[in-house]
């Protein structure tokens, strides 16, 4: 969903002349008040979120160790963080010294998620019937057979207040008359999994109850309901839980990281394993520490059904490919296939790039409106096999196709290995049809000598045998996907 947008015109409680202390006052897509009370300043936390902070409190935000915990933390454990670069908790004070260090479940999340999410299709206009329709369409459209399994509910599923007696978040009975647990049971009966949404702040991006300070009770609630996936957003964060600047590399002890670590520990204490997505918008160097906290993490702001978004998020992700591993996935955000005015070529690139860069793929449209061409894209067996390879984890990476090839942003040529062999992917970033050529000798894993069989992953058919180089003509914004077979002995796969 739009992690950064609060729909102030929808909820009366947000229609105020002035933002409240700690409240949102700006950012991409923000349409509410941009002024703060006296003594408070509208401070940009990142391009997507500005917040009313006390004008004299900036010095208190510089380090975690200067803060006293505003919520009840999980007890510290003796479980070491996965990365050897983390700082020992014995040298830390304050929140960082008492924050939980337990990591995410290894029973789920080994491979990037395949599924669907309500937000891009419906925003806050969600209900039980739409969620169950998508689940049933997984079966009827062959998406379940293709490997899609998560049916995820985004923001706006709850009432505006917690239950005053139990403290639990309450599903909106008008939208979900059977509750989230009732929907979960029906989704599970189809052999699928279900996800839900919350926020590592005091409220979600649309103003519903957030989980900061309520991690234990919310994790237990999700467990009782049968939840399999949690998308955890980053809106409405109190100033004493924010970071005044980008934390240093590999810093799992920043305020931002600890907010997410608290939910990691709460989920780990439950009986049901949950795939945990950190919707942190690419802030706080999350690609450096996310693997110790969740299974996937958003790399940037919200997706849009535009060519500019597709190219920009590819450019961001290729800078951090070393973060990708089993149980460790850079999230380029939810799919926009079926939305907006993307050409069929742009939708092919959208899906191919998410596949060969091994981002989670969560469809985000009304599945009943997908054309046969769009269904063929998202069900492509060979791209999905590369994406879901359980033996070789590495994504495709940019390479220089020939000595005279121009540099582009994002890169146009990518090569990677799967259990089937060596693959080459080519994006035509230009606005016109163009011929793209690569030398076999420039592809890692190929010798450049002899004949090579070029196989088209889109059609599932061999194109022919070629030596030295291969050229293909691509429509504007389209992507080619090839399996290259040679006589050279394959390298040992990374496991």
Tab-separated table of C-alpha atoms in Angstrom:
chain	number	residue	atom	x	y	z
A	1	UNK	CA	0.000	0.000	0.000
A	2	UNK	CA	0.972	3.642	-0.047
A	3	UNK	CA	3.159	3.435	3.015
A	4	UNK	CA	3.550	7.180	3.086
A	5	UNK	CA	0.103	8.514	2.419
A	6	UNK	CA	-2.482	9.267	5.109
A	7	UNK	CA	-5.976	9.688	3.690
A	8	UNK	CA	-7.001	12.694	5.766
A	9	UNK	CA	-10.186	13.347	3.813
A	10	UNK	CA	-11.471	9.878	4.626
A	11	UNK	CA	-11.111	9.989	8.377
A	12	UNK	CA	-12.601	12.859	10.310
A	13	UNK	CA	-10.104	12.515	13.113
A	14	UNK	CA	-7.344	13.667	10.726
A	15	UNK	CA	-9.163	16.691	9.365
A	16	UNK	CA	-7.641	19.303	11.633
A	17	UNK	CA	-6.274	22.773	11.033
A	18	UNK	CA	-2.912	21.820	12.483
A	19	UNK	CA	-0.928	18.616	12.825
A	20	UNK	CA	-0.664	17.199	16.323
A	21	UNK	CA	2.589	16.686	18.273
A	22	UNK	CA	4.466	13.726	16.741
A	23	UNK	CA	1.928	13.737	13.884
A	24	UNK	CA	2.599	13.766	10.140
A	25	UNK	CA	2.932	17.209	8.548
A	26	UNK	CA	4.348	16.514	5.093
A	27	UNK	CA	5.914	14.109	2.661
A	28	UNK	CA	5.214	12.674	-0.764
A	29	UNK	CA	1.445	12.450	-1.306
A	30	UNK	CA	0.581	14.214	1.977
A	31	UNK	CA	-2.574	16.374	1.709
A	32	UNK	CA	-3.067	17.319	5.361
A	33	UNK	CA	-1.815	20.174	7.487
A	34	UNK	CA	1.812	21.229	7.145
A	35	UNK	CA	1.921	23.308	10.321
A	36	UNK	CA	2.686	22.221	13.888
A	37	UNK	CA	1.761	23.521	17.350
A	38	UNK	CA	3.890	26.205	18.989
A	39	UNK	CA	7.219	24.755	20.069
A	40	UNK	CA	7.039	21.985	17.475
A	41	UNK	CA	8.664	21.980	14.028
A	42	UNK	CA	7.702	20.108	10.866
A	43	UNK	CA	10.830	17.993	10.331
A	44	UNK	CA	11.542	15.916	7.220
A	45	UNK	CA	12.387	12.372	8.312
A	46	UNK	CA	12.729	11.179	4.687
A	47	UNK	CA	11.191	12.228	1.343
A	48	UNK	CA	7.993	10.391	2.197
A	49	UNK	CA	7.317	11.438	5.770
A	50	UNK	CA	7.648	14.697	7.734
A	51	UNK	CA	6.698	14.816	11.395
A	52	UNK	CA	5.976	17.416	14.073
A	53	UNK	CA	8.916	17.203	16.485
A	54	UNK	CA	9.728	19.372	19.475
A	55	UNK	CA	11.902	22.196	18.232
A	56	UNK	CA	14.409	21.714	21.061
A	57	UNK	CA	14.554	17.917	20.974
A	58	UNK	CA	16.797	17.292	17.982
A	59	UNK	CA	19.814	16.548	20.128
A	60	UNK	CA	17.942	13.793	21.904
A	61	UNK	CA	17.430	11.951	18.619
A	62	UNK	CA	21.075	11.542	17.731
A	63	UNK	CA	21.670	8.188	19.380
A	64	UNK	CA	19.588	5.369	20.700
A	65	UNK	CA	21.636	5.121	23.870
A	66	UNK	CA	20.472	8.537	25.107
A	67	UNK	CA	16.835	7.451	25.185
A	68	UNK	CA	14.807	5.670	27.790
A	69	UNK	CA	12.456	3.094	26.340
A	70	UNK	CA	8.926	4.490	25.762
A	71	UNK	CA	7.476	0.979	25.489
A	72	UNK	CA	7.907	-2.313	27.249
A	73	UNK	CA	10.661	-4.150	25.402
A	74	UNK	CA	11.012	-7.880	25.045
A	75	UNK	CA	13.547	-9.301	27.503
A	76	UNK	CA	17.048	-9.460	26.094
A	77	UNK	CA	18.013	-12.909	24.885
A	78	UNK	CA	21.284	-14.700	24.408
A	79	UNK	CA	20.554	-15.358	20.731
A	80	UNK	CA	23.208	-13.613	18.650
A	81	UNK	CA	22.231	-11.559	15.616
A	82	UNK	CA	22.876	-13.366	12.341
A	83	UNK	CA	25.476	-10.871	11.120
A	84	UNK	CA	28.886	-10.870	12.760
A	85	UNK	CA	29.088	-7.133	12.176
A	86	UNK	CA	26.520	-6.253	14.844
A	87	UNK	CA	27.621	-4.670	18.072
A	88	UNK	CA	27.503	-6.800	21.201
A	89	UNK	CA	24.626	-5.803	23.443
A	90	UNK	CA	27.011	-5.846	26.397
A	91	UNK	CA	28.467	-2.528	25.154
A	92	UNK	CA	25.118	-0.855	24.580
A	93	UNK	CA	22.876	1.110	26.915
A	94	UNK	CA	19.268	2.289	26.910
A	95	UNK	CA	16.916	0.810	24.339
A	96	UNK	CA	19.718	-0.746	22.319
A	97	UNK	CA	21.052	-2.599	25.352
A	98	UNK	CA	17.705	-4.189	26.222
A	99	UNK	CA	16.223	-4.664	22.761
A	100	UNK	CA	15.570	-8.264	21.696
A	101	UNK	CA	18.106	-9.920	19.424
A	102	UNK	CA	16.097	-12.948	18.304
A	103	UNK	CA	15.982	-13.271	14.520
A	104	UNK	CA	13.122	-14.040	12.144
A	105	UNK	CA	11.758	-17.543	11.656
A	106	UNK	CA	13.664	-19.853	9.331
A	107	UNK	CA	10.561	-21.995	8.793
A	108	UNK	CA	9.261	-19.503	6.206
A	109	UNK	CA	10.652	-16.909	3.835
A	110	UNK	CA	13.549	-18.847	2.308
A	111	UNK	CA	12.436	-17.765	-1.180
A	112	UNK	CA	10.846	-14.436	-2.125
A	113	UNK	CA	7.091	-14.381	-1.571
A	114	UNK	CA	4.572	-14.930	-4.366
A	115	UNK	CA	1.073	-13.628	-3.792
A	116	UNK	CA	-1.378	-10.740	-3.938
A	117	UNK	CA	-2.105	-7.625	-1.860
A	118	UNK	CA	-5.274	-5.528	-1.630
A	119	UNK	CA	-3.761	-2.029	-1.718
A	120	UNK	CA	-2.913	-1.245	-5.331
A	121	UNK	CA	-6.297	-2.531	-6.455
A	122	UNK	CA	-8.593	-1.203	-3.741
A	123	UNK	CA	-6.821	1.078	-1.248
A	124	UNK	CA	-9.039	1.363	1.814
A	125	UNK	CA	-12.085	0.114	-0.079
A	126	UNK	CA	-11.606	-3.470	1.042
A	127	UNK	CA	-13.862	-6.135	2.442
A	128	UNK	CA	-14.125	-9.851	2.959
A	129	UNK	CA	-15.716	-10.522	-0.426
A	130	UNK	CA	-12.841	-8.911	-2.358
A	131	UNK	CA	-10.207	-10.828	-0.413
A	132	UNK	CA	-11.981	-14.150	-0.876
A	133	UNK	CA	-12.609	-13.406	-4.555
A	134	UNK	CA	-8.869	-12.988	-5.059
A	135	UNK	CA	-8.189	-16.229	-3.179
A	136	UNK	CA	-10.627	-18.141	-5.345
A	137	UNK	CA	-9.165	-16.567	-8.481
A	138	UNK	CA	-5.756	-17.902	-7.447
A	139	UNK	CA	-7.298	-21.320	-8.014
A	140	UNK	CA	-9.478	-20.645	-11.048
A	141	UNK	CA	-6.832	-18.656	-12.965
A	142	UNK	CA	-4.057	-21.153	-12.301
A	143	UNK	CA	-2.054	-18.806	-10.086
A	144	UNK	CA	-1.953	-21.283	-7.225
A	145	UNK	CA	-0.576	-23.938	-9.562
A	146	UNK	CA	2.045	-21.407	-10.728
A	147	UNK	CA	3.243	-20.988	-7.118
A	148	UNK	CA	1.332	-17.957	-5.834
A	149	UNK	CA	0.266	-18.560	-2.244
A	150	UNK	CA	-0.128	-15.385	-0.133
A	151	UNK	CA	-3.424	-13.471	-0.075
A	152	UNK	CA	-2.576	-10.315	1.859
A	153	UNK	CA	-4.860	-7.706	3.450
A	154	UNK	CA	-3.330	-4.214	3.607
A	155	UNK	CA	-4.298	-1.108	5.626
A	156	UNK	CA	-7.839	-0.136	6.712
A	157	UNK	CA	-9.034	-3.552	7.869
A	158	UNK	CA	-9.655	-2.618	11.519
A	159	UNK	CA	-11.758	-0.325	13.613
A	160	UNK	CA	-10.214	3.009	14.616
A	161	UNK	CA	-9.800	2.000	18.278
A	162	UNK	CA	-8.580	-1.067	20.098
A	163	UNK	CA	-10.861	-3.155	22.267
A	164	UNK	CA	-10.900	-1.281	25.596
A	165	UNK	CA	-10.920	-4.518	27.609
A	166	UNK	CA	-8.500	-6.798	25.772
A	167	UNK	CA	-6.351	-4.150	24.091
A	168	UNK	CA	-6.562	-6.073	20.829
A	169	UNK	CA	-7.014	-4.575	17.372
A	170	UNK	CA	-10.613	-5.178	16.262
A	171	UNK	CA	-11.480	-6.075	12.646
A	172	UNK	CA	-14.094	-3.776	11.131
A	173	UNK	CA	-17.302	-5.876	11.315
A	174	UNK	CA	-18.829	-4.056	8.346
A	175	UNK	CA	-15.884	-5.029	6.128
A	176	UNK	CA	-15.088	-8.398	7.705
A	177	UNK	CA	-18.265	-9.831	9.281
A	178	UNK	CA	-16.487	-13.162	9.846
A	179	UNK	CA	-13.452	-11.415	11.310
A	180	UNK	CA	-9.940	-11.848	9.978
A	181	UNK	CA	-9.868	-15.335	11.499
A	182	UNK	CA	-12.939	-16.332	9.476
A	183	UNK	CA	-11.351	-15.108	6.255
A	184	UNK	CA	-8.087	-16.848	7.168
A	185	UNK	CA	-9.888	-20.143	7.617
A	186	UNK	CA	-11.466	-19.895	4.176
A	187	UNK	CA	-8.171	-18.933	2.565
A	188	UNK	CA	-6.419	-21.835	4.288
A	189	UNK	CA	-9.145	-24.210	3.097
A	190	UNK	CA	-8.079	-23.346	-0.457
A	191	UNK	CA	-4.530	-24.418	0.332
A	192	UNK	CA	-3.323	-20.809	0.427
A	193	UNK	CA	-1.819	-18.511	3.056
A	194	UNK	CA	-3.031	-15.164	4.373
A	195	UNK	CA	-1.265	-11.958	5.337
A	196	UNK	CA	-2.235	-8.866	7.274
A	197	UNK	CA	-0.868	-5.347	7.763
A	198	UNK	CA	0.256	-3.264	10.721
A	199	UNK	CA	2.650	-0.426	11.469
A	200	UNK	CA	5.795	0.141	13.550
A	201	UNK	CA	4.314	3.440	14.722
A	202	UNK	CA	1.395	4.542	16.860
A	203	UNK	CA	-0.983	4.456	13.890
A	204	UNK	CA	-1.002	3.028	10.393
A	205	UNK	CA	-0.572	5.274	7.365
A	206	UNK	CA	-4.353	5.555	7.115
A	207	UNK	CA	-4.772	6.326	10.826
A	208	UNK	CA	-5.813	2.940	12.237
A	209	UNK	CA	-4.155	1.467	15.352
A	210	UNK	CA	-0.437	0.786	14.954
A	211	UNK	CA	1.572	-1.810	16.839
A	212	UNK	CA	4.375	0.251	18.429
A	213	UNK	CA	4.192	-0.559	22.146
A	214	UNK	CA	1.666	-3.344	21.485
A	215	UNK	CA	3.896	-5.823	19.681
A	216	UNK	CA	3.260	-8.747	22.015
A	217	UNK	CA	-0.514	-8.540	22.047
A	218	UNK	CA	-0.714	-7.919	18.303
A	219	UNK	CA	1.602	-10.818	17.462
A	220	UNK	CA	-0.499	-13.073	19.687
A	221	UNK	CA	-3.668	-11.806	18.006
A	222	UNK	CA	-2.292	-12.471	14.524
A	223	UNK	CA	-1.212	-15.924	15.658
A	224	UNK	CA	-4.679	-16.709	17.010
A	225	UNK	CA	-6.206	-15.615	13.703
A	226	UNK	CA	-3.931	-17.880	11.649
A	227	UNK	CA	-1.872	-15.149	9.962
A	228	UNK	CA	1.067	-16.293	7.798
A	229	UNK	CA	2.546	-12.973	6.598
A	230	UNK	CA	2.922	-9.530	8.165
A	231	UNK	CA	3.586	-6.334	6.243
A	232	UNK	CA	4.866	-3.815	8.815
A	233	UNK	CA	4.750	-0.148	7.795
A	234	UNK	CA	6.618	2.949	8.995
A	235	UNK	CA	4.123	5.783	9.532
A	236	UNK	CA	3.308	7.886	12.614
A	237	UNK	CA	6.555	7.223	14.442
A	238	UNK	CA	7.003	9.271	17.646
A	239	UNK	CA	10.015	11.551	17.601
A	240	UNK	CA	11.798	9.649	20.350
A	241	UNK	CA	11.637	6.566	18.124
A	242	UNK	CA	12.983	8.321	15.019
A	243	UNK	CA	16.556	8.656	13.804
A	244	UNK	CA	17.888	12.170	13.285
A	245	UNK	CA	20.177	10.980	10.495
A	246	UNK	CA	20.883	7.881	8.450
A	247	UNK	CA	22.354	5.264	10.805
A	248	UNK	CA	25.817	3.947	10.005
A	249	UNK	CA	26.175	0.859	7.838
A	250	UNK	CA	25.186	-2.447	9.456
A	251	UNK	CA	23.598	-0.593	12.381
A	252	UNK	CA	20.937	-2.899	13.748
A	253	UNK	CA	20.761	-0.743	16.889
A	254	UNK	CA	19.209	2.384	15.391
A	255	UNK	CA	15.775	3.453	16.625
A	256	UNK	CA	14.313	2.353	13.292
A	257	UNK	CA	15.809	-1.128	13.476
A	258	UNK	CA	14.781	-1.628	17.091
A	259	UNK	CA	11.148	-0.758	16.371
A	260	UNK	CA	11.126	-3.629	13.896
A	261	UNK	CA	13.208	-5.924	16.114
A	262	UNK	CA	10.541	-5.700	18.816
A	263	UNK	CA	7.949	-7.151	16.449
A	264	UNK	CA	10.419	-9.811	15.276
A	265	UNK	CA	10.746	-11.053	18.842
A	266	UNK	CA	6.997	-10.894	19.440
A	267	UNK	CA	6.340	-12.976	16.319
A	268	UNK	CA	9.051	-15.460	17.290
A	269	UNK	CA	7.297	-16.079	20.614
A	270	UNK	CA	4.194	-17.379	18.808
A	271	UNK	CA	3.544	-20.912	17.605
A	272	UNK	CA	2.823	-19.976	13.988
A	273	UNK	CA	5.758	-18.940	11.750
A	274	UNK	CA	5.155	-15.627	9.985
A	275	UNK	CA	6.924	-14.215	6.951
A	276	UNK	CA	7.900	-10.688	8.049
A	277	UNK	CA	8.101	-7.798	5.559
A	278	UNK	CA	9.717	-4.553	6.748
A	279	UNK	CA	7.897	-1.770	4.895
A	280	UNK	CA	10.508	0.818	5.888
A	281	UNK	CA	10.737	2.619	2.503
A	282	UNK	CA	14.460	2.021	2.009
A	283	UNK	CA	15.443	4.110	5.037
A	284	UNK	CA	18.024	3.463	7.775
A	285	UNK	CA	20.208	1.332	5.465
A	286	UNK	CA	17.736	-1.493	5.962
A	287	UNK	CA	19.484	-3.680	3.353
A	288	UNK	CA	22.445	-3.899	5.768
A	289	UNK	CA	20.548	-5.240	8.788
A	290	UNK	CA	17.162	-6.389	7.490
A	291	UNK	CA	18.157	-10.063	7.332
A	292	UNK	CA	18.554	-10.087	11.117
A	293	UNK	CA	15.058	-8.710	11.580
A	294	UNK	CA	12.791	-9.870	8.748
A	295	UNK	CA	12.622	-11.799	5.504
A	296	UNK	CA	12.200	-8.867	3.089
A	297	UNK	CA	12.393	-5.076	3.191
A	298	UNK	CA	11.121	-2.285	1.021
A	299	UNK	CA	13.836	-0.571	-0.983
A	300	UNK	CA	12.076	2.750	-1.611
A	301	UNK	CA	8.786	4.622	-1.558
A	302	UNK	CA	5.541	3.320	-2.987
A	303	UNK	CA	5.175	1.765	-6.410
A	304	UNK	CA	3.211	3.447	-9.166
A	305	UNK	CA	1.967	2.107	-12.524
A	306	UNK	CA	4.557	4.125	-14.438
A	307	UNK	CA	7.671	3.383	-16.461
A	308	UNK	CA	9.599	5.900	-14.357
A	309	UNK	CA	8.887	3.919	-11.185
A	310	UNK	CA	9.963	0.643	-12.763
A	311	UNK	CA	13.294	2.055	-13.940
A	312	UNK	CA	13.974	3.958	-10.717
A	313	UNK	CA	13.456	0.974	-8.421
A	314	UNK	CA	15.630	-1.236	-10.639
A	315	UNK	CA	18.376	1.395	-10.378
A	316	UNK	CA	18.101	1.340	-6.579
A	317	UNK	CA	18.047	-2.431	-6.257
A	318	UNK	CA	21.094	-3.112	-8.431
A	319	UNK	CA	23.171	-1.130	-5.924
A	320	UNK	CA	22.344	-3.646	-3.176
A	321	UNK	CA	22.309	-7.070	-4.816
A	322	UNK	CA	24.786	-8.417	-2.247
A	323	UNK	CA	21.967	-8.230	0.339
A	324	UNK	CA	19.998	-10.937	-1.470
A	325	UNK	CA	20.235	-14.450	-0.094
A	326	UNK	CA	17.987	-17.223	1.127
A	327	UNK	CA	15.650	-15.667	3.747
A	328	UNK	CA	16.938	-12.231	2.611
A	329	UNK	CA	15.000	-10.372	-0.095
A	330	UNK	CA	15.155	-6.799	-1.412
A	331	UNK	CA	11.514	-5.766	-1.917
A	332	UNK	CA	10.815	-3.569	-4.971
A	333	UNK	CA	7.175	-3.173	-3.819
A	334	UNK	CA	3.933	-4.620	-5.099
A	335	UNK	CA	3.172	-5.290	-8.742
A	336	UNK	CA	1.269	-2.819	-10.920
A	337	UNK	CA	0.479	-5.193	-13.783
A	338	UNK	CA	-3.147	-4.528	-14.704
A	339	UNK	CA	-3.082	-0.969	-13.347
A	340	UNK	CA	-2.614	2.410	-15.014
A	341	UNK	CA	-1.471	2.817	-18.590
A	342	UNK	CA	1.603	0.567	-18.684
A	343	UNK	CA	2.163	-0.938	-22.126
A	344	UNK	CA	2.320	-4.709	-22.416
A	345	UNK	CA	6.067	-4.344	-22.999
A	346	UNK	CA	6.464	-2.341	-19.790
A	347	UNK	CA	4.471	-4.954	-17.904
A	348	UNK	CA	6.782	-7.670	-19.253
A	349	UNK	CA	9.765	-5.688	-17.972
A	350	UNK	CA	7.996	-5.114	-14.648
A	351	UNK	CA	7.557	-8.834	-14.096
A	352	UNK	CA	10.888	-9.907	-15.559
A	353	UNK	CA	12.913	-7.472	-13.435
A	354	UNK	CA	11.139	-8.489	-10.223
A	355	UNK	CA	11.849	-12.091	-11.201
A	356	UNK	CA	15.532	-11.893	-12.117
A	357	UNK	CA	16.325	-9.524	-9.229
A	358	UNK	CA	14.401	-11.884	-6.920
A	359	UNK	CA	12.078	-9.359	-5.321
A	360	UNK	CA	8.891	-10.577	-3.662
A	361	UNK	CA	6.122	-10.623	-6.271
A	362	UNK	CA	2.781	-9.553	-4.829
A	363	UNK	CA	0.172	-8.870	-7.490
A	364	UNK	CA	-1.834	-5.712	-6.910
A	365	UNK	CA	-4.824	-5.545	-9.204
A	366	UNK	CA	-8.365	-6.842	-9.597
A	367	UNK	CA	-7.437	-10.310	-10.819
A	368	UNK	CA	-10.746	-10.746	-12.638
A	369	UNK	CA	-9.784	-7.962	-15.063
A	370	UNK	CA	-6.440	-9.402	-16.167
A	371	UNK	CA	-6.177	-10.126	-19.888
A	372	UNK	CA	-4.833	-13.376	-21.304
A	373	UNK	CA	-1.590	-11.562	-22.185
A	374	UNK	CA	-1.219	-10.272	-18.623
A	375	UNK	CA	-1.943	-13.704	-17.165
A	376	UNK	CA	0.660	-15.209	-19.483
A	377	UNK	CA	3.231	-12.749	-18.113
A	378	UNK	CA	2.628	-13.424	-14.419
A	379	UNK	CA	2.368	-17.202	-14.929
A	380	UNK	CA	5.502	-17.555	-17.046
A	381	UNK	CA	6.984	-20.836	-15.833
A	382	UNK	CA	10.611	-20.162	-16.694
A	383	UNK	CA	10.838	-16.714	-15.101
A	384	UNK	CA	9.082	-18.019	-12.001
A	385	UNK	CA	11.499	-20.961	-11.892
A	386	UNK	CA	14.455	-18.557	-11.897
A	387	UNK	CA	12.771	-16.470	-9.180
A	388	UNK	CA	11.952	-19.489	-7.015
A	389	UNK	CA	15.175	-21.476	-7.525
A	390	UNK	CA	15.762	-23.402	-4.269
A	391	UNK	CA	19.379	-24.262	-5.101
A	392	UNK	CA	20.929	-21.080	-6.511
A	393	UNK	CA	19.948	-17.950	-4.643
A	394	UNK	CA	21.868	-15.196	-6.430
A	395	UNK	CA	19.971	-12.747	-8.659
A	396	UNK	CA	21.045	-11.732	-12.132
A	397	UNK	CA	23.564	-8.879	-12.069
A	398	UNK	CA	24.476	-6.168	-14.595
A	399	UNK	CA	27.270	-6.906	-17.057
A	400	UNK	CA	28.935	-5.061	-19.925
A	401	UNK	CA	27.786	-6.773	-23.149
A	402	UNK	CA	30.620	-5.542	-25.384
A	403	UNK	CA	33.558	-3.106	-25.202
A	404	UNK	CA	31.647	-0.383	-27.066
A	405	UNK	CA	28.325	-0.703	-25.205
A	406	UNK	CA	27.052	2.591	-23.714
A	407	UNK	CA	26.289	2.868	-20.008
A	408	UNK	CA	22.630	3.293	-19.096
A	409	UNK	CA	20.666	3.898	-15.912
A	410	UNK	CA	19.284	1.439	-15.090
A	411	UNK	CA	21.639	-1.059	-16.722
A	412	UNK	CA	20.192	-2.880	-19.721
A	413	UNK	CA	22.119	-6.180	-19.618
A	414	UNK	CA	21.987	-8.731	-16.769
A	415	UNK	CA	23.358	-12.245	-16.409
A	416	UNK	CA	22.735	-14.857	-13.749
A	417	UNK	CA	22.809	-18.558	-13.028
A	418	UNK	CA	19.997	-20.910	-12.114
A	419	UNK	CA	19.739	-24.646	-11.661
A	420	UNK	CA	19.141	-24.861	-15.412
A	421	UNK	CA	22.213	-22.889	-16.490
A	422	UNK	CA	23.248	-19.367	-17.487
A	423	UNK	CA	20.658	-16.685	-18.240
A	424	UNK	CA	20.815	-13.293	-19.937
A	425	UNK	CA	18.154	-10.600	-19.525
A	426	UNK	CA	18.059	-7.440	-21.644
A	427	UNK	CA	15.931	-4.336	-20.953
A	428	UNK	CA	15.418	-1.829	-23.758
A	429	UNK	CA	15.349	1.402	-21.743
A	430	UNK	CA	15.043	3.582	-24.848
A	431	UNK	CA	11.747	4.944	-26.133
A	432	UNK	CA	12.095	3.313	-29.558
A	433	UNK	CA	12.616	-0.177	-30.901
A	434	UNK	CA	16.312	-1.062	-30.788
A	435	UNK	CA	18.697	-3.916	-31.536
A	436	UNK	CA	20.629	-5.189	-28.524
A	437	UNK	CA	23.784	-7.291	-28.836
A	438	UNK	CA	25.946	-9.119	-26.311
A	439	UNK	CA	29.120	-11.149	-26.665
A	440	UNK	CA	29.029	-14.619	-25.130
A	441	UNK	CA	32.566	-14.072	-23.821
A	442	UNK	CA	31.274	-11.175	-21.705
A	443	UNK	CA	28.759	-13.361	-19.867
A	444	UNK	CA	30.120	-14.842	-16.659
A	445	UNK	CA	30.037	-18.622	-16.858
A	446	UNK	CA	30.341	-18.787	-20.666
A	447	UNK	CA	33.637	-19.349	-22.444
A	448	UNK	CA	32.800	-17.325	-25.530
A	449	UNK	CA	33.964	-20.202	-27.740
A	450	UNK	CA	31.975	-22.682	-29.746
A	451	UNK	CA	28.258	-22.711	-30.391
A	452	UNK	CA	25.629	-21.578	-27.907
A	453	UNK	CA	21.954	-22.476	-27.957
A	454	UNK	CA	19.809	-19.441	-27.204
A	455	UNK	CA	16.488	-20.340	-25.598
A	456	UNK	CA	13.649	-17.792	-25.237
A	457	UNK	CA	12.231	-17.943	-21.716
A	458	UNK	CA	9.087	-16.050	-22.723
A	459	UNK	CA	8.039	-18.539	-25.417
A	460	UNK	CA	9.739	-21.617	-23.978
A	461	UNK	CA	11.348	-22.337	-27.357
A	462	UNK	CA	14.914	-22.505	-28.673
A	463	UNK	CA	15.809	-19.705	-31.079
A	464	UNK	CA	18.901	-21.342	-32.586
A	465	UNK	CA	22.650	-21.843	-32.254
A	466	UNK	CA	25.045	-18.909	-32.394
A	467	UNK	CA	28.755	-18.210	-31.980
A	468	UNK	CA	30.610	-15.205	-30.569
A	469	UNK	CA	27.561	-12.961	-30.068
A	470	UNK	CA	23.792	-12.713	-30.231
A	471	UNK	CA	21.547	-9.818	-31.281
A	472	UNK	CA	17.852	-9.303	-30.644
A	473	UNK	CA	15.439	-6.554	-31.658
A	474	UNK	CA	13.357	-5.264	-28.760
A	475	UNK	CA	10.353	-2.979	-28.627
A	476	UNK	CA	10.619	0.154	-26.490
A	477	UNK	CA	10.659	-0.706	-22.768
A	478	UNK	CA	10.486	-4.452	-23.402
A	479	UNK	CA	12.695	-7.127	-21.834
A	480	UNK	CA	14.200	-10.239	-23.406
A	481	UNK	CA	14.911	-13.308	-21.281
A	482	UNK	CA	17.224	-16.079	-22.462
A	483	UNK	CA	18.715	-19.340	-21.247
A	484	UNK	CA	22.129	-19.831	-22.853
A	485	UNK	CA	23.362	-23.407	-23.190
A	486	UNK	CA	27.017	-24.079	-23.912
A	487	UNK	CA	29.444	-26.980	-23.771
A	488	UNK	CA	31.417	-25.475	-20.887
A	489	UNK	CA	31.158	-27.322	-17.607
A	490	UNK	CA	28.895	-25.509	-15.181
A	491	UNK	CA	30.234	-23.965	-12.013
A	492	UNK	CA	29.211	-25.465	-8.698
A	493	UNK	CA	25.928	-23.826	-7.604
A	494	UNK	CA	25.806	-21.632	-4.539
A	495	UNK	CA	23.695	-23.263	-1.877
